[in-house]
Coordinates of C-alpha atoms and ligand atoms in Angstrom, one line a residue:
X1 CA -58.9 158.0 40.7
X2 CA -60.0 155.1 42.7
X3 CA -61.3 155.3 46.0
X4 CA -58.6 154.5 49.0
X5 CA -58.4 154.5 52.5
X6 CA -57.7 157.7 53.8
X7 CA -57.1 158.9 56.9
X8 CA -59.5 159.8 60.4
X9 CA -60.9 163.0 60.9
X10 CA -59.8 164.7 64.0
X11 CA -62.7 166.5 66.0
X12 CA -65.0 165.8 63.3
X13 CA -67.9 164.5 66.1
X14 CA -67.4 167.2 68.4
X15 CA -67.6 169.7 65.7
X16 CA -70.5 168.3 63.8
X17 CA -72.4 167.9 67.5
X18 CA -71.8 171.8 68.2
X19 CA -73.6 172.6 64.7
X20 CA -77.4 171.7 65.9
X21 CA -77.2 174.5 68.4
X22 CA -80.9 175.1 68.6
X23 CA -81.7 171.7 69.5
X24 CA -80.3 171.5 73.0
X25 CA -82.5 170.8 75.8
X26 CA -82.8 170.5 79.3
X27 CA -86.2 168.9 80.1
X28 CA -87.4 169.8 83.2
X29 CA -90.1 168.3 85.5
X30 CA -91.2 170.9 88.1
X31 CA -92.3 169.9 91.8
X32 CA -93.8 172.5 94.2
X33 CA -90.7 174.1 95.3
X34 CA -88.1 173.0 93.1
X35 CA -87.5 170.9 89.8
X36 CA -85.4 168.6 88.7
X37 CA -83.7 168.7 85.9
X38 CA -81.8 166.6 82.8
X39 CA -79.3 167.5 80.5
X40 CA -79.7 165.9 77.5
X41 CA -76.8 166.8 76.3
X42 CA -74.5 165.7 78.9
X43 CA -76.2 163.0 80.7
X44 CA -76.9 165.1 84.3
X45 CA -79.0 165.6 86.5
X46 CA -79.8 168.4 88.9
X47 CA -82.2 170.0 90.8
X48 CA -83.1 173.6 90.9
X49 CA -85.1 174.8 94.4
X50 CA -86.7 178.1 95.2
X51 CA -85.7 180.7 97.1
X52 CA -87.5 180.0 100.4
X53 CA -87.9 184.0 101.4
X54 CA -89.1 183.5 105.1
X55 CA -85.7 182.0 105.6
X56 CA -83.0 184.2 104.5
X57 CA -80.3 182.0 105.8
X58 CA -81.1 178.9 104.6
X59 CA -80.6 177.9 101.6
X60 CA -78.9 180.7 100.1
X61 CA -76.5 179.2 97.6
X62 CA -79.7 177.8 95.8
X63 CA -81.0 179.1 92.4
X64 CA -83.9 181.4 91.9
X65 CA -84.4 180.1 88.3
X66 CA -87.7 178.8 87.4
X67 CA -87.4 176.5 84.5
X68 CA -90.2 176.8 81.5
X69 CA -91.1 176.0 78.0
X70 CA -88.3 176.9 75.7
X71 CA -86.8 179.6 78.2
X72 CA -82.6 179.5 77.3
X73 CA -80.6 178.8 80.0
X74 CA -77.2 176.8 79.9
X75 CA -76.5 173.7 81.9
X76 CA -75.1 174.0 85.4
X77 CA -72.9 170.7 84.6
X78 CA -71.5 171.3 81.0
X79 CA -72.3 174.4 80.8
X80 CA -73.7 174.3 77.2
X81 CA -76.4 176.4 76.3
X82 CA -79.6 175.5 75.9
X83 CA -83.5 175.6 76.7
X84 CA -86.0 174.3 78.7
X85 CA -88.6 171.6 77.4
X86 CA -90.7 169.7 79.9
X87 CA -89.7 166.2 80.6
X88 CA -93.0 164.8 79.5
X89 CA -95.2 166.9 76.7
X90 CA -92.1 167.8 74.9
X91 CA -91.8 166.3 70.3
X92 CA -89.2 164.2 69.6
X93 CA -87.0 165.9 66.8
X94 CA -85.0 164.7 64.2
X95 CA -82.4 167.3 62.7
X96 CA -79.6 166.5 59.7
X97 CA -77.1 168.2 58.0
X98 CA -73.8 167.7 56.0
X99 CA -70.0 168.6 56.8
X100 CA -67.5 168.7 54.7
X101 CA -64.1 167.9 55.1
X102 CA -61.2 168.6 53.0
X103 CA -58.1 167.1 52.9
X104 CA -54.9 166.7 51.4
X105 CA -53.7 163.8 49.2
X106 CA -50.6 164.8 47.9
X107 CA -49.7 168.3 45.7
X108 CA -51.7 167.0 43.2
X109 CA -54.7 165.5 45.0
X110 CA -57.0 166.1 47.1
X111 CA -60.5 164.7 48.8
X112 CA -63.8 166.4 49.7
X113 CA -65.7 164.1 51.8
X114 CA -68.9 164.4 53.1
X115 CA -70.4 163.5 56.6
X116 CA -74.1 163.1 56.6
X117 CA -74.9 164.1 60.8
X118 CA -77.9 163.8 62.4
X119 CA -79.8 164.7 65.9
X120 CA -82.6 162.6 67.1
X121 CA -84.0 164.2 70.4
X122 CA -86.6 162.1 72.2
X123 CA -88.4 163.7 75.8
X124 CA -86.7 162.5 78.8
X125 CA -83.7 161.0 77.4
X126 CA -80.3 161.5 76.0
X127 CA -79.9 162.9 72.6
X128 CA -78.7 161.1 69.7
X129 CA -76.0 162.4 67.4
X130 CA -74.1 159.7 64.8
X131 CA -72.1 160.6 61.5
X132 CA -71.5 158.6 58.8
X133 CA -69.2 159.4 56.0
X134 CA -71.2 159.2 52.4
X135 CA -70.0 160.9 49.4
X136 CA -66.3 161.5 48.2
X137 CA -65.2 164.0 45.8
X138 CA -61.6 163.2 44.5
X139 CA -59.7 166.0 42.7
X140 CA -56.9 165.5 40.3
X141 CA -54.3 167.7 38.6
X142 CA -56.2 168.4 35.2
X143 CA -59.2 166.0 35.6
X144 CA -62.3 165.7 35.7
X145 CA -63.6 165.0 39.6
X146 CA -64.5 161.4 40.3
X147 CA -67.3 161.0 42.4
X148 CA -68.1 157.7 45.0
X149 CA -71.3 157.4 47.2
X150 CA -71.5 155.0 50.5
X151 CA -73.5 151.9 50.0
X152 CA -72.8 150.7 53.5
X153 CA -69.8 147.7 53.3
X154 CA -69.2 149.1 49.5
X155 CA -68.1 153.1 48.0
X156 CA -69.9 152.7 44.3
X157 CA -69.0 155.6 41.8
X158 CA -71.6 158.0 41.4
X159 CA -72.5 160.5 38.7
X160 CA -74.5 163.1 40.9
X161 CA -72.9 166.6 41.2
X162 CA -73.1 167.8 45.0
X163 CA -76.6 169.6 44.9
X164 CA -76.9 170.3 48.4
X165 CA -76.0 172.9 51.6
X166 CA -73.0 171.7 53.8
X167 CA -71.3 173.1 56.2
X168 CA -67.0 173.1 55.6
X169 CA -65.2 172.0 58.9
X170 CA -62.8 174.8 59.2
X171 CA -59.7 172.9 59.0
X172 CA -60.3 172.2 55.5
X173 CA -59.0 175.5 54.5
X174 CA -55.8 174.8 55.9
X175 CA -55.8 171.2 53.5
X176 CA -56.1 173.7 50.6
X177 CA -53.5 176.3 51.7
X178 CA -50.9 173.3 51.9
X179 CA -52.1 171.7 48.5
X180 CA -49.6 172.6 45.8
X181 CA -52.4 172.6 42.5
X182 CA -54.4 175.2 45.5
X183 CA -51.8 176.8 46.9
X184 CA -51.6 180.0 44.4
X185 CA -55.3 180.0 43.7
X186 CA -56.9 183.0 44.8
X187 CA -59.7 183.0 46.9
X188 CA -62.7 184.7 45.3
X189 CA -66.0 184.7 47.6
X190 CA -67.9 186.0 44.6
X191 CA -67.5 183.6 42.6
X192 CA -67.2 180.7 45.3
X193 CA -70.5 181.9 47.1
X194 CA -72.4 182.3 44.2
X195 CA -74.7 179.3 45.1
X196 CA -75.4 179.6 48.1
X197 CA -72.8 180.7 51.4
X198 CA -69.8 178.8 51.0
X199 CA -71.3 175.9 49.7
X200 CA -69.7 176.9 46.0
X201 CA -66.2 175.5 47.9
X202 CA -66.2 172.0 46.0
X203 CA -67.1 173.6 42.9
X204 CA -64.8 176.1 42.8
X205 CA -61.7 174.0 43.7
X206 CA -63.0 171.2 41.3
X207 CA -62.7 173.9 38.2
X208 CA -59.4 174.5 40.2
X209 CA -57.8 171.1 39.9
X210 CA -59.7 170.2 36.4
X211 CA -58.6 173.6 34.6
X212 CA -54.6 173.7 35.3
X213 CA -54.7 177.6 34.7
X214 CA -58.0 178.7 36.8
X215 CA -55.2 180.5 39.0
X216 CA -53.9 182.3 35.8
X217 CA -57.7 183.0 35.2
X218 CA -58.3 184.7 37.9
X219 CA -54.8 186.6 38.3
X220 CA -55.8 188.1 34.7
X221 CA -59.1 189.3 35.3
X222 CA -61.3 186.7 33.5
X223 CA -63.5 186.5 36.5
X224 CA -66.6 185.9 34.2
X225 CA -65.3 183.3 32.5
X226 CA -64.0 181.8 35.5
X227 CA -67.1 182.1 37.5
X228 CA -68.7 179.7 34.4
X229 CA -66.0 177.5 34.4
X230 CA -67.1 177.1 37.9
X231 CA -70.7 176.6 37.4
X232 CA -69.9 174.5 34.7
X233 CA -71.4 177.2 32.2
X234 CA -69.9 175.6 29.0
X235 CA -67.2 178.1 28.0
X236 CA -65.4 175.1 25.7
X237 CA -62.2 176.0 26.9
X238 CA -59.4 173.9 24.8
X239 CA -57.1 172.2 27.4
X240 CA -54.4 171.0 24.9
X241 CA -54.2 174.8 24.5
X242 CA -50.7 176.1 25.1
X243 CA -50.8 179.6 25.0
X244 CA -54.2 181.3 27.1
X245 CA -55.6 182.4 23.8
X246 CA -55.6 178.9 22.6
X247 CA -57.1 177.4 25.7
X248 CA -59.8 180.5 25.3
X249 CA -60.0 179.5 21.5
X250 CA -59.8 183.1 20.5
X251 CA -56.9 185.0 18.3
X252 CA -54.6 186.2 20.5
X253 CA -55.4 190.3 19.3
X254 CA -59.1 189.4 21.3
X255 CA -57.4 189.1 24.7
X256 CA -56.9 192.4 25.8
X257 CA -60.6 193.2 25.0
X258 CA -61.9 190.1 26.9
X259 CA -59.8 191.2 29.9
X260 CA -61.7 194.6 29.8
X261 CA -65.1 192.7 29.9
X262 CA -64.0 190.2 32.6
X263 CA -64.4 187.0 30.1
X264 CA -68.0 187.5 29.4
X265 CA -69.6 184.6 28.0
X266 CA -71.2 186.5 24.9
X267 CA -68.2 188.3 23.6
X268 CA -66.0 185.0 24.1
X269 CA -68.5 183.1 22.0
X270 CA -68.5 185.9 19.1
X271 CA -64.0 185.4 19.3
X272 CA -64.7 182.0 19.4
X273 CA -66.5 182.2 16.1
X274 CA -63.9 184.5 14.5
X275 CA -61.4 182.0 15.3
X276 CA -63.3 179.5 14.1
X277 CA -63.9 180.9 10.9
X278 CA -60.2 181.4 11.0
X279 CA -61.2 184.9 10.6
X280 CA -60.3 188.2 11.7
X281 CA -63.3 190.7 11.8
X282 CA -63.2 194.3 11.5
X283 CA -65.2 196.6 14.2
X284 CA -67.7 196.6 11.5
X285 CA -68.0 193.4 10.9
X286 CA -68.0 192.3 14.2
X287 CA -70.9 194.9 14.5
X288 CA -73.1 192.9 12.5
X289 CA -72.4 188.9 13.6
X290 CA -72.6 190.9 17.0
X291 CA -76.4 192.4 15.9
X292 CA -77.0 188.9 13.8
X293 CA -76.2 186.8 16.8
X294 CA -78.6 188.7 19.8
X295 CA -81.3 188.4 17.0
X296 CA -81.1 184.7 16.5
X297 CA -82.7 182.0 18.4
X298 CA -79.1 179.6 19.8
X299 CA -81.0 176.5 18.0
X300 CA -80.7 179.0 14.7
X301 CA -76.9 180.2 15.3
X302 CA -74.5 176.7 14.6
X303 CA -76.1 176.8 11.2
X304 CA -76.0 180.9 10.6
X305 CA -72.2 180.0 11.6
X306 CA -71.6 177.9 8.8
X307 CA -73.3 180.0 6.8
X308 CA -70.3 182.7 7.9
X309 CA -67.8 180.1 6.7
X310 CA -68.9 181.3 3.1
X311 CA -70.4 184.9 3.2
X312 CA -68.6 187.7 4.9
X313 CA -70.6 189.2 7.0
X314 CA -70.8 192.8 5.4
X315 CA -72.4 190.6 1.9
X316 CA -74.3 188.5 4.4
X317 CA -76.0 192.0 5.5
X318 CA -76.3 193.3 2.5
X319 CA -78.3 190.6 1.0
X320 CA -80.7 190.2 4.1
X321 CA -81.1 194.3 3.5
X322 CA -82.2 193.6 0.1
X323 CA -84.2 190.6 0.8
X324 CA -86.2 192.4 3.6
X325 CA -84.8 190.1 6.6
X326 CA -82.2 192.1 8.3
X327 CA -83.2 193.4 11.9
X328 CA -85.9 196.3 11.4
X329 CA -85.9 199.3 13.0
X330 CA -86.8 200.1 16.3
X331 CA -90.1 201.0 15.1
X332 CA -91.0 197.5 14.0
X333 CA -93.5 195.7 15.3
X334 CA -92.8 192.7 16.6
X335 CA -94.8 190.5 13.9
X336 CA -92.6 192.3 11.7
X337 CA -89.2 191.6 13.6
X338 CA -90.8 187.4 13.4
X339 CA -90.7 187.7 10.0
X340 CA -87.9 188.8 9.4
X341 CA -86.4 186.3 12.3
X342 CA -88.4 183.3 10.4
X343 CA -87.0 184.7 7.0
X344 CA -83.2 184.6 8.2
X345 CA -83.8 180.6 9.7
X346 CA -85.4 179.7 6.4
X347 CA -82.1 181.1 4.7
X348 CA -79.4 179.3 7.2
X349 CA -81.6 176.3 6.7
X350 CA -80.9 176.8 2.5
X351 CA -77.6 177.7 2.5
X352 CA -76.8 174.5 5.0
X353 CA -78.7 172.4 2.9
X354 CA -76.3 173.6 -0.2
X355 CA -73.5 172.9 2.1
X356 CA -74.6 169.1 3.0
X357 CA -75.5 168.6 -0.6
X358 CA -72.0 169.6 -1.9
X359 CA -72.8 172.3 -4.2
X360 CA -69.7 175.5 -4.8
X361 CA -70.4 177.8 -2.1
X362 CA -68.1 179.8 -3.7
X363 CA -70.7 180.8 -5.9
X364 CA -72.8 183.9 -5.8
X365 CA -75.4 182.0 -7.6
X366 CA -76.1 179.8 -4.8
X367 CA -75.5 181.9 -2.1
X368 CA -77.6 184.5 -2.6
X369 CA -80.1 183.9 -5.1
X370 CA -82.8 186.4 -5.8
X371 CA -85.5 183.8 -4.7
X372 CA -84.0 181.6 -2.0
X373 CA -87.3 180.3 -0.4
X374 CA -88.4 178.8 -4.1
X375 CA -84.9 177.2 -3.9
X376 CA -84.7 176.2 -0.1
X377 CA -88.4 173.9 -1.0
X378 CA -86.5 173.0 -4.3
X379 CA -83.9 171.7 -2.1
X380 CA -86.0 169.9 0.2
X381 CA -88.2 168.1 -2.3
X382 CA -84.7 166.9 -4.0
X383 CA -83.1 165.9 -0.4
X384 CA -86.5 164.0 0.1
X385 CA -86.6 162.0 -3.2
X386 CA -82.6 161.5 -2.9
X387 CA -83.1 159.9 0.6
X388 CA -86.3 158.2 -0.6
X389 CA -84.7 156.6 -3.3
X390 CA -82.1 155.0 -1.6
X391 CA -84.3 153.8 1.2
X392 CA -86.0 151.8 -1.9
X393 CA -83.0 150.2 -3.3
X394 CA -81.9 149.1 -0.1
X395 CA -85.4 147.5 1.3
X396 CA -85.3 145.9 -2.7
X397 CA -82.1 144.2 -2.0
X398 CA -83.3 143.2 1.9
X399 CA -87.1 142.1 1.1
X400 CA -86.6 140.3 -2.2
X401 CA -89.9 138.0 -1.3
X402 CA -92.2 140.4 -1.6
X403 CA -91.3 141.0 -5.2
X404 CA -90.5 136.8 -6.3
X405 CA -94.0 136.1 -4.3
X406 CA -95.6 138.8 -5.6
X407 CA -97.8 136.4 -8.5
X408 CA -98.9 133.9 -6.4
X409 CA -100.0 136.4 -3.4
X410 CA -102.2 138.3 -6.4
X411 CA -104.2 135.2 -7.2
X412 CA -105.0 134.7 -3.9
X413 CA -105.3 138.1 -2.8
X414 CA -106.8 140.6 -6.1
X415 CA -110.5 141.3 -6.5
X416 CA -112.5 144.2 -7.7
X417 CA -115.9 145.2 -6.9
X418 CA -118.3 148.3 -6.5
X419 CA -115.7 150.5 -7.5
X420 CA -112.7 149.6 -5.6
X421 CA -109.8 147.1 -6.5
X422 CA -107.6 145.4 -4.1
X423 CA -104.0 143.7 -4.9
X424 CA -101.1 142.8 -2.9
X425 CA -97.9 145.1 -2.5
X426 CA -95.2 144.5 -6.2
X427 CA -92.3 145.0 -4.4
X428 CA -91.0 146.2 -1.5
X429 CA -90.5 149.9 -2.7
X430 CA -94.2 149.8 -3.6
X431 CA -94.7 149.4 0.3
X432 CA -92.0 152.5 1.2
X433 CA -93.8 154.6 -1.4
X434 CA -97.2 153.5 -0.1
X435 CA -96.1 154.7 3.7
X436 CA -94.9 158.2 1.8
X437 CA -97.8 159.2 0.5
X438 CA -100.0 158.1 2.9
X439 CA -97.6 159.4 5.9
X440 CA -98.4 156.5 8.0
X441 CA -96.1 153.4 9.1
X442 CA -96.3 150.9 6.8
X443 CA -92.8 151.6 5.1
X444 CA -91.3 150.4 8.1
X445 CA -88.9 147.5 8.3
X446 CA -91.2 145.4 10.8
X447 CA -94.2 145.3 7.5
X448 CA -91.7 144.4 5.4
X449 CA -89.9 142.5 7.0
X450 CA -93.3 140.5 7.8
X451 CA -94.3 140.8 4.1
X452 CA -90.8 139.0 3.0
X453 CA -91.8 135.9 5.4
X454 CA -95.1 135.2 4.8
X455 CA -96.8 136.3 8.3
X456 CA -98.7 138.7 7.1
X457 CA -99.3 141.1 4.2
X458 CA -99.6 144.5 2.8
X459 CA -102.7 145.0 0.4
X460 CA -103.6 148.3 -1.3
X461 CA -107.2 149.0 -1.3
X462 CA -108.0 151.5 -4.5
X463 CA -110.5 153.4 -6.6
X464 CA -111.0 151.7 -9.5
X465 CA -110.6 154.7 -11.6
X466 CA -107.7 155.9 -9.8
X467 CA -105.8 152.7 -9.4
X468 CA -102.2 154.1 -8.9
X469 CA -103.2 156.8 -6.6
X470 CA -102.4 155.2 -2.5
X471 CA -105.6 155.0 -0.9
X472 CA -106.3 152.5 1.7
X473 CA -103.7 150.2 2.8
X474 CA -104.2 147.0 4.3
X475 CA -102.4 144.2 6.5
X476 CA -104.0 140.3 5.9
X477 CA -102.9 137.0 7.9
X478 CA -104.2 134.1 5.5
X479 CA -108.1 135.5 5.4
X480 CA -107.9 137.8 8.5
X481 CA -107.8 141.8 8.5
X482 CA -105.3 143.0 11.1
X483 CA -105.6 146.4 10.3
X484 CA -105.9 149.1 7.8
X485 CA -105.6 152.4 7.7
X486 CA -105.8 155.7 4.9
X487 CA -103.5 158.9 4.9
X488 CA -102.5 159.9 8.3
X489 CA -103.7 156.9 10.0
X490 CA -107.5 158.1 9.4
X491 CA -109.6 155.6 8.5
X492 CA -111.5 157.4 5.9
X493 CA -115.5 156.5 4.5
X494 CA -115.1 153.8 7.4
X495 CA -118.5 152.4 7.6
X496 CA -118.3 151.7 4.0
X497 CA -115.1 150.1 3.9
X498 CA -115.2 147.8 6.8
X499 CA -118.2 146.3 4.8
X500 CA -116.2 145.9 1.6
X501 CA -113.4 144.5 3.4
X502 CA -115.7 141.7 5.1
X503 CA -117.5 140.9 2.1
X504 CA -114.5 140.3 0.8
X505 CA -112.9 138.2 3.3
X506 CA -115.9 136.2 3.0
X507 CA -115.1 135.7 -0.9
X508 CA -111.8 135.0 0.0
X509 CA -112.5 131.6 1.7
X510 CA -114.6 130.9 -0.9
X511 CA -112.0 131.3 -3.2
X512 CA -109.8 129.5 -1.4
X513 CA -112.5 125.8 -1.4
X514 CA -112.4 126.4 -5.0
X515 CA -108.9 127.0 -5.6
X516 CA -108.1 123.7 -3.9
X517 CA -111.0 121.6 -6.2
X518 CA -109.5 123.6 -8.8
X519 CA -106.2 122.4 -8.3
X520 CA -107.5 118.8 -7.9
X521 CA -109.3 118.6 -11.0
X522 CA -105.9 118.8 -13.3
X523 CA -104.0 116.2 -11.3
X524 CA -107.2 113.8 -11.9
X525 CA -107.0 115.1 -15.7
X526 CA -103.5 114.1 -15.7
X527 CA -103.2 110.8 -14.4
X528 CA -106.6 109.7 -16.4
Ligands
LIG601 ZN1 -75.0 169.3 80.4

């Protein structure tokens, strides 16, 4: 909804003055006999005079107050209570709060808006009070709230929930009572104080106007799952839902149960799943996903639930009994229940890797093998390789260079000595292959990529006697080493190697004088 112009508040001023009531003075400056004083509040002035007490008759409508610090007292012009502060000697103070006003739009609208107020006191004058109106909060029959923040001549759309104490001008609650969406909602101050006072208000009638049966909710008993729908606990209710047990996304024989527990959030989840699974449990088996569930870490559980999708849960027991992972007993220390919590990951982790891999989860074969540790790492190394593989064909096709220049880069680049060879990168999936084994970044598309143009590249630097085995990898502009690094990003032996590597550059210029005579001398051959 965009934001509109929308009508004055009424007594807003008046209302939002009355709320700093402890900041109300009446500075005072005494004078002998009497003392004068200053309503800040009101503007006055007046003095007070003592009682003279050798003259009874004089003076005797005259006040026998004697005004100090902080004493409370209430002005004899406005009659507003307040205290005493001396006229000079006295802190300024600055106060501010927020009041928030409700009102109607039409049935199916409505507005919080938010005043931020302030107090500035300052000794001897006047106090300050101004209001400015800077966050809006518009509702809408099944939507989501939209949210617009003052930026002075402009109302910009904000994304901020409303994360702190206000104070609801009381004629909001009549907005409410004669909005249609509101109108039958009950009011529940458990669930609508549950932050703090009543400041839960724009939460609770933002779930009202968002979810179109919050009222139905509530009437029912699901004061749980209201009170999250509220806090915006996610619940995933389905709003397309028709019927209550398809907005709850539970089968509709689950309902009378999660009345009885008021919509809690764990036993929804658990109907949720059954549903899901398009199952429907037994008390037995709802038993175990129950015991499965509180023993299972939440990162763990979307993955144990697609493991449900295959095994019922009475086999999925049994085969955790067998293979020592099933909850212990109460007994059980807690390295023990670890284990055993570790065993049951590893196992989600194997069957969802079957899953992603497209193997028959119908069969018994794969879903509960007698080993299924030896076959989860069997997996992974295959997953691996599979995704390694086609990461090579693909940088093949998108760094052809590296491969056509691959010749000329060796004459200029290949030398051996005192037991180490060095040669430029074959191909592309040389370099990816290189970056596996040696974990470090060179298989990444910005090496490559540089390989494939010619600004700088990839040498392998390796025993002599072990010449296919990754060692040291190294990255050369024309004569100049950028960088290179062994497994892990270690620089391994590095004393020794630095030396080989600048020996080596040094032969490198060299060679590169003699290629060019050597490259003269045939031209001179051939045109003698
Ligand atoms: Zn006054």
């Amino acid at each position: 909804m965009d934001n509109m112009e929308l009508k004055p508040v009424k007594g807003l001023e008046e209302y939002a003055r009355k709320q700093f009531t402890h900041n109300h003075f009446i500075y005072y400056s005494r004078k002998g006999a009497y003392a004068e004083c200053h309503c800040a509040e009101c503007g006055k002035r007046y003095v007070l005079r003592a009682i003279e007490t050798e003259d009874p008759f004089k003076d005797m409508a005259l006040d026998i107050e004697k005004p100090q610090r902080d004493m409370p007292t209430v002005c004899r012009e406005c009659k507003i209570k307040a205290i005493y502060k001396p006229a000079k000697h006295t802190k300024s103070e600055y106060s501010f709060g927020r009041v928030c006003v409700g009102q109607k739009i039409d049935d199916e609208r409505f507005v919080f808006r938010i005043y931020y107020v302030t107090q500035q006191t300052r000794q001897g004058q006047d106090t300050y009070y101004s209001s400015t109106e800077d966050h809006r909060i518009f509702l809408e029959k099944g939507q989501k709230p939209s949210r617009y923040d003052n930026y002075g001549t402009k109302w910009h759309q904000s994304c901020v929930g409303e994360n702190w104490y206000y104070i609801v001008f009381p004629k909001t609650y009549k907005e409410i009572a004669k909005t249609g969406m509101f109108k039958h909602v009950p009011v529940v101050p458990s669930i609508m104080n549950h932050w703090r006072d009543d400041c839960g208000l724009i939460y609770y009638y933002i779930a009202a106007a968002r979810y179109p049966d919050f009222e139905m909710i509530i009437k029912i008993g699901l004061t749980e799952y209201a009170d999250n729908l509220v806090r915006k606990i996610p619940v995933n209710p389905n709003p397309r839902g028709k019927k209550v047990e398809d907005r709850l996304r539970i089968n509709k024989d689950r309902l009378k149960s999660l009345i009885e527990q008021k919509g809690d959030k764990k036993t929804l989840e658990l109907y949720q799943l059954e549903r899901r699974l398009k199952a429907h449990w037994t008390e037995e088996e709802l038993e175990i996903i129950k015991a499965l569930k509180e023993a299972t870490y939440s990162t763990d559980w979307e993955k144990a639930s697609k493991a449900l999708k295959y095994i019922s849960p009475v086999r999925m027991r049994n085969y955790m009994k067998k293979q020592k992972m099933w909850m212990p007993g109460e007994k059980a220390t807690w390295q023990e229940r670890n284990r055993r919590q570790d065993l049951r990951r590893e196992y989600y982790d194997y069957i969802s890797m079957r899953i992603n891999e497209g193997y028959d989860m119908t069969s018994d074969v794969i879903l509960f093998p007698s080993d299924f540790r030896r076959r989860r790492d069997e997996m992974i190394l295959m997953v691996e390789k599979a995704k390694m593989d086609k990461r090579k064909t693909e940088v093949l096709e998108r760094f052809p260079k590296i491969k056509t220049k691959y010749k000329k880069l060796s004459e200029k680049y290949s030398a051996a000595a005192g037991g180490y060879i060095i040669r430029p990168a074959k191909d592309a999936a040389e370099i990816v292959e290189e970056g596996r084994i040696l974990h470090h970044c060179v298989g990444g598309d910005g090496y490559l990529r540089s390989h494939n143009d010619g600004r700088s590249f990839i040498l392998f630097l390796r025993e002599m006697n072990k010449k296919d085995i990754p060692f040291i990898t190294v990255e050369i502009r024309d004569k100049e080493i950028i960088q290179w690094y062994g497994a892990y990003d270690q620089k391994p032996k590095a004393k020794l190697i630095n030396a080989w590597l600048k020996t080596y550059t040094k032969e490198l210029s060299k060679r590169k004088r003699e290629t060019k005579t050597i490259t003269a001398k045939p031209k001179a051959a051939k045109t003698a």
